[in-house]
Amino acid sequence: MISQMNVLERFSPLWELPAMPPRWVIWHAGAGDSFVFDREFNMPVDVDDALLGEVLYRMREAGAPEGDAYPGRPCG
């Protein structure tokens, strides 16, 4: 069985020191929902709900930016 720590390691780039401009940001999309957003691929990162709190905590500790405004580029 895969431990939670092994699964979290897959997301470790998300809490490394952010590049400028940062690739990954924390997006508060409304209704209390927060997501990890990948600005390079212009889409939310698929993080399991059971791990999201820990991933967001580690990103905040690393200084990842966060905000309410849509962090991506216009689609289409």
PDB file of N, CA, C and O in Angstrom:
ATOM      1  N   MET A   1       0.836  -1.175   0.000  1.00  0.00           N
ATOM      2  CA  MET A   1       0.000   0.000   0.000  1.00  0.00           C
ATOM      3  C   MET A   1       0.889   1.250   0.000  1.00  0.00           C
ATOM      4  O   MET A   1       1.885   1.316   0.697  1.00  0.00           O
ATOM      5  N   ILE A   2       0.503   2.232  -0.759  1.00  0.00           N
ATOM      6  CA  ILE A   2       1.276   3.466  -0.868  1.00  0.00           C
ATOM      7  C   ILE A   2       0.913   4.381   0.288  1.00  0.00           C
ATOM      8  O   ILE A   2      -0.251   4.643   0.545  1.00  0.00           O
ATOM      9  N   SER A   3       1.931   4.858   0.998  1.00  0.00           N
ATOM     10  CA  SER A   3       1.671   5.739   2.139  1.00  0.00           C
ATOM     11  C   SER A   3       1.350   7.150   1.658  1.00  0.00           C
ATOM     12  O   SER A   3       1.670   7.534   0.534  1.00  0.00           O
ATOM     13  N   GLN A   4       0.714   7.930   2.541  1.00  0.00           N
ATOM     14  CA  GLN A   4       0.367   9.311   2.205  1.00  0.00           C
ATOM     15  C   GLN A   4       1.627  10.114   1.906  1.00  0.00           C
ATOM     16  O   GLN A   4       1.632  10.951   1.017  1.00  0.00           O
ATOM     17  N   MET A   5       2.725   9.849   2.617  1.00  0.00           N
ATOM     18  CA  MET A   5       3.966  10.588   2.369  1.00  0.00           C
ATOM     19  C   MET A   5       4.496  10.316   0.966  1.00  0.00           C
ATOM     20  O   MET A   5       4.975  11.225   0.303  1.00  0.00           O
ATOM     21  N   ASN A   6       4.412   9.060   0.496  1.00  0.00           N
ATOM     22  CA  ASN A   6       4.866   8.748  -0.850  1.00  0.00           C
ATOM     23  C   ASN A   6       4.022   9.465  -1.888  1.00  0.00           C
ATOM     24  O   ASN A   6       4.542   9.961  -2.887  1.00  0.00           O
ATOM     25  N   VAL A   7       2.724   9.534  -1.658  1.00  0.00           N
ATOM     26  CA  VAL A   7       1.835  10.229  -2.585  1.00  0.00           C
ATOM     27  C   VAL A   7       2.118  11.725  -2.556  1.00  0.00           C
ATOM     28  O   VAL A   7       2.148  12.380  -3.594  1.00  0.00           O
ATOM     29  N   LEU A   8       2.371  12.282  -1.370  1.00  0.00           N
ATOM     30  CA  LEU A   8       2.686  13.706  -1.264  1.00  0.00           C
ATOM     31  C   LEU A   8       3.965  14.065  -2.016  1.00  0.00           C
ATOM     32  O   LEU A   8       4.076  15.158  -2.560  1.00  0.00           O
ATOM     33  N   GLU A   9       4.930  13.169  -2.057  1.00  0.00           N
ATOM     34  CA  GLU A   9       6.181  13.443  -2.771  1.00  0.00           C
ATOM     35  C   GLU A   9       5.932  13.774  -4.244  1.00  0.00           C
ATOM     36  O   GLU A   9       6.660  14.558  -4.836  1.00  0.00           O
ATOM     37  N   ARG A  10       4.897  13.206  -4.808  1.00  0.00           N
ATOM     38  CA  ARG A  10       4.556  13.476  -6.210  1.00  0.00           C
ATOM     39  C   ARG A  10       4.247  14.952  -6.411  1.00  0.00           C
ATOM     40  O   ARG A  10       4.470  15.506  -7.489  1.00  0.00           O
ATOM     41  N   PHE A  11       3.747  15.611  -5.366  1.00  0.00           N
ATOM     42  CA  PHE A  11       3.390  17.024  -5.452  1.00  0.00           C
ATOM     43  C   PHE A  11       4.485  17.952  -4.932  1.00  0.00           C
ATOM     44  O   PHE A  11       4.301  19.158  -4.887  1.00  0.00           O
ATOM     45  N   SER A  12       5.630  17.434  -4.554  1.00  0.00           N
ATOM     46  CA  SER A  12       6.672  18.252  -3.926  1.00  0.00           C
ATOM     47  C   SER A  12       7.112  19.463  -4.750  1.00  0.00           C
ATOM     48  O   SER A  12       7.466  20.483  -4.159  1.00  0.00           O
ATOM     49  N   PRO A  13       7.100  19.443  -6.088  1.00  0.00           N
ATOM     50  CA  PRO A  13       7.456  20.673  -6.809  1.00  0.00           C
ATOM     51  C   PRO A  13       6.529  21.839  -6.504  1.00  0.00           C
ATOM     52  O   PRO A  13       6.908  22.995  -6.664  1.00  0.00           O
ATOM     53  N   LEU A  14       5.325  21.556  -6.025  1.00  0.00           N
ATOM     54  CA  LEU A  14       4.365  22.613  -5.746  1.00  0.00           C
ATOM     55  C   LEU A  14       4.767  23.481  -4.565  1.00  0.00           C
ATOM     56  O   LEU A  14       4.314  24.613  -4.444  1.00  0.00           O
ATOM     57  N   TRP A  15       5.609  22.972  -3.668  1.00  0.00           N
ATOM     58  CA  TRP A  15       6.022  23.792  -2.520  1.00  0.00           C
ATOM     59  C   TRP A  15       7.508  24.096  -2.523  1.00  0.00           C
ATOM     60  O   TRP A  15       8.073  24.518  -1.537  1.00  0.00           O
ATOM     61  N   GLU A  16       8.154  23.932  -3.664  1.00  0.00           N
ATOM     62  CA  GLU A  16       9.524  24.411  -3.797  1.00  0.00           C
ATOM     63  C   GLU A  16       9.472  25.926  -3.969  1.00  0.00           C
ATOM     64  O   GLU A  16       8.423  26.493  -4.277  1.00  0.00           O
ATOM     65  N   LEU A  17      10.593  26.600  -3.785  1.00  0.00           N
ATOM     66  CA  LEU A  17      10.610  28.045  -3.947  1.00  0.00           C
ATOM     67  C   LEU A  17      10.043  28.411  -5.311  1.00  0.00           C
ATOM     68  O   LEU A  17      10.442  27.836  -6.328  1.00  0.00           O
ATOM     69  N   PRO A  18       9.105  29.341  -5.341  1.00  0.00           N
ATOM     70  CA  PRO A  18       8.449  29.661  -6.612  1.00  0.00           C
ATOM     71  C   PRO A  18       9.370  30.380  -7.582  1.00  0.00           C
ATOM     72  O   PRO A  18      10.211  31.182  -7.192  1.00  0.00           O
ATOM     73  N   ALA A  19       9.200  30.054  -8.852  1.00  0.00           N
ATOM     74  CA  ALA A  19       9.899  30.755  -9.929  1.00  0.00           C
ATOM     75  C   ALA A  19       9.200  32.094 -10.136  1.00  0.00           C
ATOM     76  O   ALA A  19       8.119  32.320  -9.627  1.00  0.00           O
ATOM     77  N   MET A  20       9.786  32.954 -10.890  1.00  0.00           N
ATOM     78  CA  MET A  20       9.148  34.238 -11.189  1.00  0.00           C
ATOM     79  C   MET A  20       8.913  34.351 -12.679  1.00  0.00           C
ATOM     80  O   MET A  20       9.858  34.311 -13.432  1.00  0.00           O
ATOM     81  N   PRO A  21       7.738  34.493 -13.150  1.00  0.00           N
ATOM     82  CA  PRO A  21       6.498  34.402 -12.378  1.00  0.00           C
ATOM     83  C   PRO A  21       6.256  32.951 -11.961  1.00  0.00           C
ATOM     84  O   PRO A  21       6.693  32.023 -12.638  1.00  0.00           O
ATOM     85  N   PRO A  22       5.558  32.765 -10.866  1.00  0.00           N
ATOM     86  CA  PRO A  22       5.363  31.401 -10.363  1.00  0.00           C
ATOM     87  C   PRO A  22       4.491  30.562 -11.289  1.00  0.00           C
ATOM     88  O   PRO A  22       3.527  31.053 -11.874  1.00  0.00           O
ATOM     89  N   ARG A  23       4.878  29.304 -11.432  1.00  0.00           N
ATOM     90  CA  ARG A  23       4.082  28.388 -12.259  1.00  0.00           C
ATOM     91  C   ARG A  23       2.818  27.968 -11.523  1.00  0.00           C
ATOM     92  O   ARG A  23       1.743  27.921 -12.100  1.00  0.00           O
ATOM     93  N   TRP A  24       2.943  27.632 -10.232  1.00  0.00           N
ATOM     94  CA  TRP A  24       1.809  27.135  -9.458  1.00  0.00           C
ATOM     95  C   TRP A  24       1.375  28.191  -8.452  1.00  0.00           C
ATOM     96  O   TRP A  24       2.193  28.756  -7.732  1.00  0.00           O
ATOM     97  N   VAL A  25       0.077  28.451  -8.400  1.00  0.00           N
ATOM     98  CA  VAL A  25      -0.481  29.406  -7.467  1.00  0.00           C
ATOM     99  C   VAL A  25      -1.701  28.783  -6.783  1.00  0.00           C
ATOM    100  O   VAL A  25      -2.267  27.806  -7.273  1.00  0.00           O
ATOM    101  N   ILE A  26      -2.089  29.369  -5.660  1.00  0.00           N
ATOM    102  CA  ILE A  26      -3.301  28.930  -4.965  1.00  0.00           C
ATOM    103  C   ILE A  26      -4.417  29.866  -5.389  1.00  0.00           C
ATOM    104  O   ILE A  26      -4.320  31.086  -5.237  1.00  0.00           O
ATOM    105  N   TRP A  27      -5.460  29.293  -5.956  1.00  0.00           N
ATOM    106  CA  TRP A  27      -6.586  30.064  -6.474  1.00  0.00           C
ATOM    107  C   TRP A  27      -7.805  29.830  -5.602  1.00  0.00           C
ATOM    108  O   TRP A  27      -8.244  28.699  -5.437  1.00  0.00           O
ATOM    109  N   HIS A  28      -8.355  30.905  -5.039  1.00  0.00           N
ATOM    110  CA  HIS A  28      -9.591  30.840  -4.266  1.00  0.00           C
ATOM    111  C   HIS A  28     -10.728  31.118  -5.239  1.00  0.00           C
ATOM    112  O   HIS A  28     -11.012  32.268  -5.569  1.00  0.00           O
ATOM    113  N   ALA A  29     -11.367  30.067  -5.704  1.00  0.00           N
ATOM    114  CA  ALA A  29     -12.361  30.176  -6.772  1.00  0.00           C
ATOM    115  C   ALA A  29     -13.743  30.587  -6.282  1.00  0.00           C
ATOM    116  O   ALA A  29     -14.648  30.749  -7.086  1.00  0.00           O
ATOM    117  N   GLY A  30     -13.920  30.759  -5.007  1.00  0.00           N
ATOM    118  CA  GLY A  30     -15.223  31.147  -4.477  1.00  0.00           C
ATOM    119  C   GLY A  30     -15.887  29.991  -3.754  1.00  0.00           C
ATOM    120  O   GLY A  30     -15.477  28.837  -3.877  1.00  0.00           O
ATOM    121  N   ALA A  31     -16.917  30.306  -3.004  1.00  0.00           N
ATOM    122  CA  ALA A  31     -17.673  29.311  -2.233  1.00  0.00           C
ATOM    123  C   ALA A  31     -16.766  28.486  -1.319  1.00  0.00           C
ATOM    124  O   ALA A  31     -17.036  27.316  -1.070  1.00  0.00           O
ATOM    125  N   GLY A  32     -15.666  29.085  -0.862  1.00  0.00           N
ATOM    126  CA  GLY A  32     -14.751  28.376   0.025  1.00  0.00           C
ATOM    127  C   GLY A  32     -13.858  27.365  -0.664  1.00  0.00           C
ATOM    128  O   GLY A  32     -13.148  26.618   0.003  1.00  0.00           O
ATOM    129  N   ASP A  33     -13.879  27.320  -1.991  1.00  0.00           N
ATOM    130  CA  ASP A  33     -13.059  26.365  -2.741  1.00  0.00           C
ATOM    131  C   ASP A  33     -11.705  26.965  -3.091  1.00  0.00           C
ATOM    132  O   ASP A  33     -11.630  28.066  -3.634  1.00  0.00           O
ATOM    133  N   SER A  34     -10.652  26.231  -2.780  1.00  0.00           N
ATOM    134  CA  SER A  34      -9.299  26.625  -3.159  1.00  0.00           C
ATOM    135  C   SER A  34      -8.688  25.513  -3.991  1.00  0.00           C
ATOM    136  O   SER A  34      -8.912  24.333  -3.723  1.00  0.00           O
ATOM    137  N   PHE A  35      -7.936  25.911  -5.003  1.00  0.00           N
ATOM    138  CA  PHE A  35      -7.310  24.966  -5.918  1.00  0.00           C
ATOM    139  C   PHE A  35      -5.850  25.330  -6.118  1.00  0.00           C
ATOM    140  O   PHE A  35      -5.462  26.481  -5.976  1.00  0.00           O
ATOM    141  N   VAL A  36      -5.064  24.350  -6.511  1.00  0.00           N
ATOM    142  CA  VAL A  36      -3.718  24.604  -7.014  1.00  0.00           C
ATOM    143  C   VAL A  36      -3.894  24.814  -8.510  1.00  0.00           C
ATOM    144  O   VAL A  36      -4.513  23.994  -9.198  1.00  0.00           O
ATOM    145  N   PHE A  37      -3.392  25.922  -9.022  1.00  0.00           N
ATOM    146  CA  PHE A  37      -3.541  26.240 -10.443  1.00  0.00           C
ATOM    147  C   PHE A  37      -2.174  26.247 -11.107  1.00  0.00           C
ATOM    148  O   PHE A  37      -1.245  26.875 -10.618  1.00  0.00           O
ATOM    149  N   ASP A  38      -2.054  25.541 -12.216  1.00  0.00           N
ATOM    150  CA  ASP A  38      -0.820  25.471 -13.003  1.00  0.00           C
ATOM    151  C   ASP A  38      -0.920  26.506 -14.120  1.00  0.00           C
ATOM    152  O   ASP A  38      -1.687  26.344 -15.069  1.00  0.00           O
ATOM    153  N   ARG A  39      -0.161  27.575 -14.005  1.00  0.00           N
ATOM    154  CA  ARG A  39      -0.233  28.648 -14.994  1.00  0.00           C
ATOM    155  C   ARG A  39       0.404  28.257 -16.323  1.00  0.00           C
ATOM    156  O   ARG A  39       0.052  28.819 -17.355  1.00  0.00           O
ATOM    157  N   GLU A  40       1.324  27.303 -16.317  1.00  0.00           N
ATOM    158  CA  GLU A  40       1.929  26.865 -17.579  1.00  0.00           C
ATOM    159  C   GLU A  40       0.916  26.115 -18.443  1.00  0.00           C
ATOM    160  O   GLU A  40       0.817  26.345 -19.640  1.00  0.00           O
ATOM    161  N   PHE A  41       0.162  25.203 -17.818  1.00  0.00           N
ATOM    162  CA  PHE A  41      -0.837  24.426 -18.559  1.00  0.00           C
ATOM    163  C   PHE A  41      -2.219  25.080 -18.531  1.00  0.00           C
ATOM    164  O   PHE A  41      -3.156  24.571 -19.132  1.00  0.00           O
ATOM    165  N   ASN A  42      -2.352  26.199 -17.799  1.00  0.00           N
ATOM    166  CA  ASN A  42      -3.585  26.978 -17.742  1.00  0.00           C
ATOM    167  C   ASN A  42      -4.773  26.167 -17.242  1.00  0.00           C
ATOM    168  O   ASN A  42      -5.867  26.211 -17.817  1.00  0.00           O
ATOM    169  N   MET A  43      -4.541  25.422 -16.146  1.00  0.00           N
ATOM    170  CA  MET A  43      -5.610  24.590 -15.597  1.00  0.00           C
ATOM    171  C   MET A  43      -5.319  24.221 -14.150  1.00  0.00           C
ATOM    172  O   MET A  43      -4.170  24.245 -13.721  1.00  0.00           O
ATOM    173  N   PRO A  44      -6.383  23.881 -13.385  1.00  0.00           N
ATOM    174  CA  PRO A  44      -6.152  23.414 -12.020  1.00  0.00           C
ATOM    175  C   PRO A  44      -5.391  22.093 -12.007  1.00  0.00           C
ATOM    176  O   PRO A  44      -5.518  21.277 -12.922  1.00  0.00           O
ATOM    177  N   VAL A  45      -4.592  21.891 -10.958  1.00  0.00           N
ATOM    178  CA  VAL A  45      -3.863  20.636 -10.762  1.00  0.00           C
ATOM    179  C   VAL A  45      -4.792  19.671 -10.036  1.00  0.00           C
ATOM    180  O   VAL A  45      -5.493  20.059  -9.102  1.00  0.00           O
ATOM    181  N   ASP A  46      -4.827  18.434 -10.479  1.00  0.00           N
ATOM    182  CA  ASP A  46      -5.679  17.417  -9.860  1.00  0.00           C
ATOM    183  C   ASP A  46      -5.009  16.903  -8.589  1.00  0.00           C
ATOM    184  O   ASP A  46      -4.119  16.069  -8.647  1.00  0.00           O
ATOM    185  N   VAL A  47      -5.436  17.454  -7.443  1.00  0.00           N
ATOM    186  CA  VAL A  47      -4.923  17.041  -6.137  1.00  0.00           C
ATOM    187  C   VAL A  47      -6.079  16.379  -5.396  1.00  0.00           C
ATOM    188  O   VAL A  47      -7.148  16.974  -5.259  1.00  0.00           O
ATOM    189  N   ASP A  48      -5.868  15.160  -4.933  1.00  0.00           N
ATOM    190  CA  ASP A  48      -6.892  14.436  -4.191  1.00  0.00           C
ATOM    191  C   ASP A  48      -7.350  15.261  -2.989  1.00  0.00           C
ATOM    192  O   ASP A  48      -6.532  15.878  -2.303  1.00  0.00           O
ATOM    193  N   ASP A  49      -8.655  15.270  -2.742  1.00  0.00           N
ATOM    194  CA  ASP A  49      -9.207  16.054  -1.624  1.00  0.00           C
ATOM    195  C   ASP A  49      -8.562  15.709  -0.289  1.00  0.00           C
ATOM    196  O   ASP A  49      -8.402  16.580   0.569  1.00  0.00           O
ATOM    197  N   ALA A  50      -8.182  14.449  -0.104  1.00  0.00           N
ATOM    198  CA  ALA A  50      -7.562  14.023   1.158  1.00  0.00           C
ATOM    199  C   ALA A  50      -6.185  14.660   1.354  1.00  0.00           C
ATOM    200  O   ALA A  50      -5.711  14.771   2.484  1.00  0.00           O
ATOM    201  N   LEU A  51      -5.534  15.078   0.283  1.00  0.00           N
ATOM    202  CA  LEU A  51      -4.189  15.655   0.357  1.00  0.00           C
ATOM    203  C   LEU A  51      -4.174  17.170   0.175  1.00  0.00           C
ATOM    204  O   LEU A  51      -3.159  17.808   0.454  1.00  0.00           O
ATOM    205  N   LEU A  52      -5.271  17.735  -0.307  1.00  0.00           N
ATOM    206  CA  LEU A  52      -5.280  19.148  -0.682  1.00  0.00           C
ATOM    207  C   LEU A  52      -4.872  20.064   0.464  1.00  0.00           C
ATOM    208  O   LEU A  52      -4.076  20.983   0.274  1.00  0.00           O
ATOM    209  N   GLY A  53      -5.378  19.838   1.653  1.00  0.00           N
ATOM    210  CA  GLY A  53      -5.027  20.690   2.781  1.00  0.00           C
ATOM    211  C   GLY A  53      -3.536  20.711   3.060  1.00  0.00           C
ATOM    212  O   GLY A  53      -2.942  21.765   3.276  1.00  0.00           O
ATOM    213  N   GLU A  54      -2.911  19.557   3.027  1.00  0.00           N
ATOM    214  CA  GLU A  54      -1.464  19.467   3.268  1.00  0.00           C
ATOM    215  C   GLU A  54      -0.678  20.117   2.141  1.00  0.00           C
ATOM    216  O   GLU A  54       0.317  20.817   2.372  1.00  0.00           O
ATOM    217  N   VAL A  55      -1.111  19.906   0.900  1.00  0.00           N
ATOM    218  CA  VAL A  55      -0.435  20.509  -0.247  1.00  0.00           C
ATOM    219  C   VAL A  55      -0.527  22.032  -0.161  1.00  0.00           C
ATOM    220  O   VAL A  55       0.474  22.736  -0.337  1.00  0.00           O
ATOM    221  N   LEU A  56      -1.717  22.570   0.125  1.00  0.00           N
ATOM    222  CA  LEU A  56      -1.876  24.016   0.250  1.00  0.00           C
ATOM    223  C   LEU A  56      -1.038  24.561   1.403  1.00  0.00           C
ATOM    224  O   LEU A  56      -0.394  25.622   1.275  1.00  0.00           O
ATOM    225  N   TYR A  57      -0.989  23.853   2.515  1.00  0.00           N
ATOM    226  CA  TYR A  57      -0.176  24.274   3.659  1.00  0.00           C
ATOM    227  C   TYR A  57       1.296  24.385   3.253  1.00  0.00           C
ATOM    228  O   TYR A  57       1.959  25.389   3.542  1.00  0.00           O
ATOM    229  N   ARG A  58       1.798  23.372   2.580  1.00  0.00           N
ATOM    230  CA  ARG A  58       3.216  23.375   2.184  1.00  0.00           C
ATOM    231  C   ARG A  58       3.511  24.461   1.159  1.00  0.00           C
ATOM    232  O   ARG A  58       4.571  25.084   1.181  1.00  0.00           O
ATOM    233  N   MET A  59       2.564  24.698   0.247  1.00  0.00           N
ATOM    234  CA  MET A  59       2.752  25.771  -0.734  1.00  0.00           C
ATOM    235  C   MET A  59       2.803  27.129  -0.032  1.00  0.00           C
ATOM    236  O   MET A  59       3.640  27.966  -0.367  1.00  0.00           O
ATOM    237  N   ARG A  60       1.921  27.337   0.927  1.00  0.00           N
ATOM    238  CA  ARG A  60       1.921  28.606   1.675  1.00  0.00           C
ATOM    239  C   ARG A  60       3.228  28.792   2.439  1.00  0.00           C
ATOM    240  O   ARG A  60       3.791  29.892   2.467  1.00  0.00           O
ATOM    241  N   GLU A  61       3.703  27.731   3.054  1.00  0.00           N
ATOM    242  CA  GLU A  61       4.973  27.793   3.785  1.00  0.00           C
ATOM    243  C   GLU A  61       6.130  28.163   2.859  1.00  0.00           C
ATOM    244  O   GLU A  61       7.073  28.825   3.275  1.00  0.00           O
ATOM    245  N   ALA A  62       6.048  27.729   1.587  1.00  0.00           N
ATOM    246  CA  ALA A  62       7.099  28.031   0.616  1.00  0.00           C
ATOM    247  C   ALA A  62       6.918  29.404  -0.023  1.00  0.00           C
ATOM    248  O   ALA A  62       7.756  29.838  -0.809  1.00  0.00           O
ATOM    249  N   GLY A  63       5.814  30.088   0.281  1.00  0.00           N
ATOM    250  CA  GLY A  63       5.602  31.436  -0.250  1.00  0.00           C
ATOM    251  C   GLY A  63       4.862  31.491  -1.568  1.00  0.00           C
ATOM    252  O   GLY A  63       4.928  32.497  -2.271  1.00  0.00           O
ATOM    253  N   ALA A  64       4.145  30.439  -1.918  1.00  0.00           N
ATOM    254  CA  ALA A  64       3.378  30.456  -3.167  1.00  0.00           C
ATOM    255  C   ALA A  64       2.309  31.536  -3.095  1.00  0.00           C
ATOM    256  O   ALA A  64       1.647  31.699  -2.069  1.00  0.00           O
ATOM    257  N   PRO A  65       2.129  32.295  -4.171  1.00  0.00           N
ATOM    258  CA  PRO A  65       1.101  33.341  -4.157  1.00  0.00           C
ATOM    259  C   PRO A  65      -0.299  32.731  -4.193  1.00  0.00           C
ATOM    260  O   PRO A  65      -0.501  31.615  -4.664  1.00  0.00           O
ATOM    261  N   GLU A  66      -1.261  33.488  -3.687  1.00  0.00           N
ATOM    262  CA  GLU A  66      -2.643  33.042  -3.729  1.00  0.00           C
ATOM    263  C   GLU A  66      -3.557  34.243  -3.884  1.00  0.00           C
ATOM    264  O   GLU A  66      -3.193  35.359  -3.514  1.00  0.00           O
ATOM    265  N   GLY A  67      -4.720  34.007  -4.485  1.00  0.00           N
ATOM    266  CA  GLY A  67      -5.661  35.099  -4.670  1.00  0.00           C
ATOM    267  C   GLY A  67      -6.990  34.618  -5.210  1.00  0.00           C
ATOM    268  O   GLY A  67      -7.161  33.448  -5.570  1.00  0.00           O
ATOM    269  N   ASP A  68      -7.929  35.572  -5.304  1.00  0.00           N
ATOM    270  CA  ASP A  68      -9.274  35.277  -5.769  1.00  0.00           C
ATOM    271  C   ASP A  68      -9.423  35.424  -7.283  1.00  0.00           C
ATOM    272  O   ASP A  68     -10.315  34.836  -7.876  1.00  0.00           O
ATOM    273  N   ALA A  69      -8.574  36.214  -7.903  1.00  0.00           N
ATOM    274  CA  ALA A  69      -8.670  36.445  -9.346  1.00  0.00           C
ATOM    275  C   ALA A  69      -8.226  35.194 -10.115  1.00  0.00           C
ATOM    276  O   ALA A  69      -7.285  34.513  -9.696  1.00  0.00           O
ATOM    277  N   TYR A  70      -8.908  34.935 -11.232  1.00  0.00           N
ATOM    278  CA  TYR A  70      -8.542  33.789 -12.076  1.00  0.00           C
ATOM    279  C   TYR A  70      -7.081  33.945 -12.508  1.00  0.00           C
ATOM    280  O   TYR A  70      -6.717  34.965 -13.108  1.00  0.00           O
ATOM    281  N   PRO A  71      -6.220  32.970 -12.186  1.00  0.00           N
ATOM    282  CA  PRO A  71      -4.789  33.125 -12.456  1.00  0.00           C
ATOM    283  C   PRO A  71      -4.342  32.714 -13.855  1.00  0.00           C
ATOM    284  O   PRO A  71      -3.175  32.845 -14.192  1.00  0.00           O
ATOM    285  N   GLY A  72      -5.252  32.214 -14.675  1.00  0.00           N
ATOM    286  CA  GLY A  72      -4.856  31.697 -15.983  1.00  0.00           C
ATOM    287  C   GLY A  72      -5.050  32.682 -17.112  1.00  0.00           C
ATOM    288  O   GLY A  72      -5.488  33.822 -16.927  1.00  0.00           O
ATOM    289  N   ARG A  73      -4.720  32.208 -18.299  1.00  0.00           N
ATOM    290  CA  ARG A  73      -4.916  32.972 -19.530  1.00  0.00           C
ATOM    291  C   ARG A  73      -6.331  32.730 -20.044  1.00  0.00           C
ATOM    292  O   ARG A  73      -6.938  31.713 -19.739  1.00  0.00           O
ATOM    293  N   PRO A  74      -6.854  33.637 -20.859  1.00  0.00           N
ATOM    294  CA  PRO A  74      -8.167  33.392 -21.466  1.00  0.00           C
ATOM    295  C   PRO A  74      -8.139  32.134 -22.324  1.00  0.00           C
ATOM    296  O   PRO A  74      -7.135  31.844 -22.979  1.00  0.00           O
ATOM    297  N   CYS A  75      -9.211  31.382 -22.277  1.00  0.00           N
ATOM    298  CA  CYS A  75      -9.309  30.166 -23.090  1.00  0.00           C
ATOM    299  C   CYS A  75      -9.886  30.524 -24.465  1.00  0.00           C
ATOM    300  O   CYS A  75     -10.722  31.406 -24.591  1.00  0.00           O
ATOM    301  N   GLY A  76      -9.407  29.787 -25.461  1.00  0.00           N
ATOM    302  CA  GLY A  76      -9.970  29.938 -26.803  1.00  0.00           C
ATOM    303  C   GLY A  76      -9.418  31.047 -27.509  1.00  0.00           C
ATOM    304  O   GLY A  76      -9.437  31.797 -28.245  1.00  0.00           O
TER     305      GLY A  76
END
